[in-house]
PDB file of C-alpha atoms in Angstrom:
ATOM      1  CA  UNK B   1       5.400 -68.695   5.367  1.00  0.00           C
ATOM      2  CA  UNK B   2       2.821 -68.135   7.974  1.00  0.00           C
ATOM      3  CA  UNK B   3       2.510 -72.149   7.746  1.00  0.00           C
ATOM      4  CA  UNK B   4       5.926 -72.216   9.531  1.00  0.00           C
ATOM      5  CA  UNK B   5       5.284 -69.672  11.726  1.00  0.00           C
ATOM      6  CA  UNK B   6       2.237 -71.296  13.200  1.00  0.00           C
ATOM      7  CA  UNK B   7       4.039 -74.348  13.353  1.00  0.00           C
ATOM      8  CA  UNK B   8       7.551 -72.949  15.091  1.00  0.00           C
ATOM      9  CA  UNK B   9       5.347 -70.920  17.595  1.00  0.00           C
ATOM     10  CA  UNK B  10       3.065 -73.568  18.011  1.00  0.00           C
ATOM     11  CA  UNK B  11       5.991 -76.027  18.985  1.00  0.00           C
ATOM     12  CA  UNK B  12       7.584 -73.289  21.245  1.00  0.00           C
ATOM     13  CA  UNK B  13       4.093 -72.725  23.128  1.00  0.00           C
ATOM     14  CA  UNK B  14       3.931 -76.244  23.751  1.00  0.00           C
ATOM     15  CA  UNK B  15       7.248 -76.354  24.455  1.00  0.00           C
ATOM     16  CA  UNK B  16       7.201 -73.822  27.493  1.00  0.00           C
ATOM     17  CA  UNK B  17       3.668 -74.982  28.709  1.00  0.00           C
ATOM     18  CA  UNK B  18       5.602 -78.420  29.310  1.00  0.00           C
ATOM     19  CA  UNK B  19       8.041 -76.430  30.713  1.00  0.00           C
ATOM     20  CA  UNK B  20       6.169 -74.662  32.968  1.00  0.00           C
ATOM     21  CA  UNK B  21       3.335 -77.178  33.794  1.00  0.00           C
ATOM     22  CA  UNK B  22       0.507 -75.822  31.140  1.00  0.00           C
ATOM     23  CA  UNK B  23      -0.207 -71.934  29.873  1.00  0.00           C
ATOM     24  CA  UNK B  24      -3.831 -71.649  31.731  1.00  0.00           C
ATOM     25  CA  UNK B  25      -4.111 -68.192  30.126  1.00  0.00           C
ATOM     26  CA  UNK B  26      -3.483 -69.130  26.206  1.00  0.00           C
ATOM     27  CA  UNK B  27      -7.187 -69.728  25.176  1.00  0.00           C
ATOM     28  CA  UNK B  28      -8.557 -66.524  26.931  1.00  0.00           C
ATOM     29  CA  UNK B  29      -5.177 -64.865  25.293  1.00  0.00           C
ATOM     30  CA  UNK B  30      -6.254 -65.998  21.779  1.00  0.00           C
ATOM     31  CA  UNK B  31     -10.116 -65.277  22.825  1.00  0.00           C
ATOM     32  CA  UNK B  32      -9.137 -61.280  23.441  1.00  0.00           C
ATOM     33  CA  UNK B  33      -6.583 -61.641  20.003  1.00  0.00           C
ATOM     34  CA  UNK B  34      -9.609 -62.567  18.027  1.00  0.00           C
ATOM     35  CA  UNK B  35     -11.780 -60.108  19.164  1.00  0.00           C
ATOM     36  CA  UNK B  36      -8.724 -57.291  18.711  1.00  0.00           C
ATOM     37  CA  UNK B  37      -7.981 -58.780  15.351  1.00  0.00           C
ATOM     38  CA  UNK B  38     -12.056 -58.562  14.234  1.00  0.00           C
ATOM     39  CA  UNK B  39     -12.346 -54.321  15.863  1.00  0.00           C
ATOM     40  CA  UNK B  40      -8.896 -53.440  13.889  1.00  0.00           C
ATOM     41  CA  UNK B  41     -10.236 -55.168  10.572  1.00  0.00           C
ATOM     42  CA  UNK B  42     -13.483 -53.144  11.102  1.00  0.00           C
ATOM     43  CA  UNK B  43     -11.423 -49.848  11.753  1.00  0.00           C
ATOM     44  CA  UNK B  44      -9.418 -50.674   8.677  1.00  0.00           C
ATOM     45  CA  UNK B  45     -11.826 -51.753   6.132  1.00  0.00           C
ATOM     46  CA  UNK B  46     -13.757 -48.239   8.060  1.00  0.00           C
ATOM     47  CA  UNK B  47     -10.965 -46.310   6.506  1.00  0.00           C
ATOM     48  CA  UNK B  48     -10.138 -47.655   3.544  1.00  0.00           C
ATOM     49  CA  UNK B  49     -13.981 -47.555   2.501  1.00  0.00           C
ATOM     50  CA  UNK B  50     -14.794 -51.444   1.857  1.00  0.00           C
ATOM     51  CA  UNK B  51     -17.063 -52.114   4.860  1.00  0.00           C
ATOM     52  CA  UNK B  52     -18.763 -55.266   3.937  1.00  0.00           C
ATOM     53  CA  UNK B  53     -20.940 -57.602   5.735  1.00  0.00           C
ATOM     54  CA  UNK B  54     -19.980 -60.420   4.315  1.00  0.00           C
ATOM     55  CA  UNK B  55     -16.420 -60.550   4.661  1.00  0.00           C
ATOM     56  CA  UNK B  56     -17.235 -59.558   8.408  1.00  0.00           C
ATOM     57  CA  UNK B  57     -19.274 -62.350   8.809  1.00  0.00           C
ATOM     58  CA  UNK B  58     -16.683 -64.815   7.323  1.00  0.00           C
ATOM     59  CA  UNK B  59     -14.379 -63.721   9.567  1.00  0.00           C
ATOM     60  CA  UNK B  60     -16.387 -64.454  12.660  1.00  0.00           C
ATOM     61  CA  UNK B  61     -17.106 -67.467  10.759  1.00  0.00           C
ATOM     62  CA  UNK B  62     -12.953 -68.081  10.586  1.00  0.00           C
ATOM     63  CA  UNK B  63     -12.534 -67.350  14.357  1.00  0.00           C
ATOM     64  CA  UNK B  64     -15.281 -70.137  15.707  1.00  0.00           C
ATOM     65  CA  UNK B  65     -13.805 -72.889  13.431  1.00  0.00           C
ATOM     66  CA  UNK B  66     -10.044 -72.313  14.786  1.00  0.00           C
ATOM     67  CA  UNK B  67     -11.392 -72.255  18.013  1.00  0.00           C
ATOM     68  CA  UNK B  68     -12.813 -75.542  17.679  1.00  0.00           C
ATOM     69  CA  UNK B  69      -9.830 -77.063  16.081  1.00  0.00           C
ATOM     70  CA  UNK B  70      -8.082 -75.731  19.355  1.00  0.00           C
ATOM     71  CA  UNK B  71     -10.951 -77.287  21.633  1.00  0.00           C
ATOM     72  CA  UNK B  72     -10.468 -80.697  19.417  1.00  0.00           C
ATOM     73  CA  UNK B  73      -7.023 -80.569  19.400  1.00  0.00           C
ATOM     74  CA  UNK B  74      -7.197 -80.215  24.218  1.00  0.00           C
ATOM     75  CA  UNK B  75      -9.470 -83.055  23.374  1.00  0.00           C
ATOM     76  CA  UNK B  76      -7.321 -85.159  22.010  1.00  0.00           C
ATOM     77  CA  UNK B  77      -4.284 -84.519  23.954  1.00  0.00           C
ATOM     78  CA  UNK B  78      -7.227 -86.573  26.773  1.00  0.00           C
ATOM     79  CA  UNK B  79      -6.761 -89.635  25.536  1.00  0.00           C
ATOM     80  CA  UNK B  80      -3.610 -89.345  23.881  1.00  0.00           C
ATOM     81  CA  UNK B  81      -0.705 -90.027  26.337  1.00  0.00           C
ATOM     82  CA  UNK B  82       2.218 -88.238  26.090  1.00  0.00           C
ATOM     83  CA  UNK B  83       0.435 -84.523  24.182  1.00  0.00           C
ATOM     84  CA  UNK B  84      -1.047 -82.825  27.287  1.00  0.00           C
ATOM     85  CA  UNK B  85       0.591 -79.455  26.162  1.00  0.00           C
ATOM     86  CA  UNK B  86      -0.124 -80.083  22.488  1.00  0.00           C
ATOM     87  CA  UNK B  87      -3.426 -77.714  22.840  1.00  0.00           C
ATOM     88  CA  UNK B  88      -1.347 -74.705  24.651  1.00  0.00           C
ATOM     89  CA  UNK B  89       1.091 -75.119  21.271  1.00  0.00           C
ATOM     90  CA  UNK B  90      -1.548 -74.582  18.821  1.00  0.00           C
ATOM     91  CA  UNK B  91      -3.095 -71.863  20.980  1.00  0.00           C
ATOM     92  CA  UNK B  92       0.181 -70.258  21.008  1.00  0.00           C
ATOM     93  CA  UNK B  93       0.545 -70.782  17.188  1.00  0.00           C
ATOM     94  CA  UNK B  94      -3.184 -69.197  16.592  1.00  0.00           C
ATOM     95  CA  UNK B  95      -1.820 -66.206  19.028  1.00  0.00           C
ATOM     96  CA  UNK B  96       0.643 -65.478  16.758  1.00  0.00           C
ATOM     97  CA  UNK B  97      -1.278 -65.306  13.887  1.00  0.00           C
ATOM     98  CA  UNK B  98      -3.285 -63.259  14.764  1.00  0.00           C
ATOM     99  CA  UNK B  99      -0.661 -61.001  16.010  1.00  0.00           C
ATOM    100  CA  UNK B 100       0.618 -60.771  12.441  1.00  0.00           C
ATOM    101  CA  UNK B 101      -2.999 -60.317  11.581  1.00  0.00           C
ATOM    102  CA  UNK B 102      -3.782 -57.166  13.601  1.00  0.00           C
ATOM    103  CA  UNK B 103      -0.050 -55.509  12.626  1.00  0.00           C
ATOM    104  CA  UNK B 104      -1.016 -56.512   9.139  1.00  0.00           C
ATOM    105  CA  UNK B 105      -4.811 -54.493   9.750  1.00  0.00           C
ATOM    106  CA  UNK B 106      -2.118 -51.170  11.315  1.00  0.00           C
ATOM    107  CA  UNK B 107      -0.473 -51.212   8.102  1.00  0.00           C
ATOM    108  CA  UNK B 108      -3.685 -51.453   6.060  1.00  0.00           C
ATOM    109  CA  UNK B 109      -4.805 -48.079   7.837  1.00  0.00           C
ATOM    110  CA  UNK B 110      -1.720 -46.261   7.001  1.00  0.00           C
ATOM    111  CA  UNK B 111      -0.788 -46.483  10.507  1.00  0.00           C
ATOM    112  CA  UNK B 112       3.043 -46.423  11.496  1.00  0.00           C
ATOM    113  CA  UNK B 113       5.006 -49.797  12.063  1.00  0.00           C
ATOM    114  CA  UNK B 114       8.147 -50.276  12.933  1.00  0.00           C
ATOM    115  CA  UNK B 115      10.965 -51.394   9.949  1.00  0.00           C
ATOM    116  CA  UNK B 116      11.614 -55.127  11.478  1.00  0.00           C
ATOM    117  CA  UNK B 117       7.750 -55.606  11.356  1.00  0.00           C
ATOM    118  CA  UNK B 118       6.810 -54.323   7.897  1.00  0.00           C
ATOM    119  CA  UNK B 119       9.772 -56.567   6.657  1.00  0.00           C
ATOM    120  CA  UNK B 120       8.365 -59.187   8.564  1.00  0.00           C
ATOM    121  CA  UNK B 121       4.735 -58.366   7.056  1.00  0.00           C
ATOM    122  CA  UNK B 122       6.335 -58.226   3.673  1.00  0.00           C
ATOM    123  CA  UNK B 123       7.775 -61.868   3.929  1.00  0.00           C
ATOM    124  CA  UNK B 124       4.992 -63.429   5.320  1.00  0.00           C
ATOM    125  CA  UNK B 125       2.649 -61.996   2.497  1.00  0.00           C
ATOM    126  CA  UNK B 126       4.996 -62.855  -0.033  1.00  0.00           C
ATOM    127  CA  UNK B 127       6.131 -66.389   1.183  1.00  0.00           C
ATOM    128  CA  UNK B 128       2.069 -67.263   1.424  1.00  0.00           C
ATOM    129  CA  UNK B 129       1.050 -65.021  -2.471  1.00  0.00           C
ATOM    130  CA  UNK B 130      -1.461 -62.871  -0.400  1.00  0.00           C
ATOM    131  CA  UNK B 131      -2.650 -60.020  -1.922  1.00  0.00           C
ATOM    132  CA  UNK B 132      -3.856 -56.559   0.186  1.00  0.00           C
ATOM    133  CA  UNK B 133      -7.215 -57.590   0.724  1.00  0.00           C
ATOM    134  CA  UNK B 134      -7.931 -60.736   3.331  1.00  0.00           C
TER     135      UNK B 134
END
């Protein structure tokens, strides 16, 4: 499920950068998502009492690599005609994910969420066979 997510809000972001003649902001969107997404994991793995390096450290690990496959994929849209807004689509795609990812660290910590959004949540991790832990 979060497959077609990231691909549906990928295609809408680049969608509306062609629209609107390129996003600008996207990257340093998904930059301060990432960084939101690695403090709320901390807080939650904090309160739920499994604190471990490692998984912090894959996680960092997790956020470098899709923001090179973001960088590669502006690079290619360079000497690809016709894909100029394909980078702003998979930034918007990577937004979103992580979106689901810090709701999904709210929920972890007990924290209150909306209905629509833990049904959402509940989809998503059932569509893709996740279990609680990341």
């Amino acid at each position: 499920m979060e497959k077609y997510i990231a691909f549906i809000s990928g295609a809408v972001g680049a969608i509306v950068s062609y629209l609107v003649g390129g996003l600008g902001m996207a990257v340093t969107v998904l930059i301060a998502l990432m960084a939101l997404d690695y403090v709320t994991g901390l807080m939650q793995a904090t309160i739920n009492q499994s604190l471990n390096s490692r998984v912090g450290f894959n996680g960092i690990i997790r956020k470098i690599y899709y923001l090179m496959l973001v960088a590669s994929v502006y690079l290619i849209a360079l000497v690809i005609p016709g894909i100029e807004y394909a980078g702003d689509g998979a930034t918007v795609a990577f937004c979103v994910l992580e979106f689901i990812s810090i709701t999904e660290n709210g929920t972890k910590m007990g924290l209150w969420m909306p209905k629509f959004v833990q049904n959402l949540l509940a989809i998503v991790k059932d569509k893709t066979g996740e279990d609680n832990g990341k």
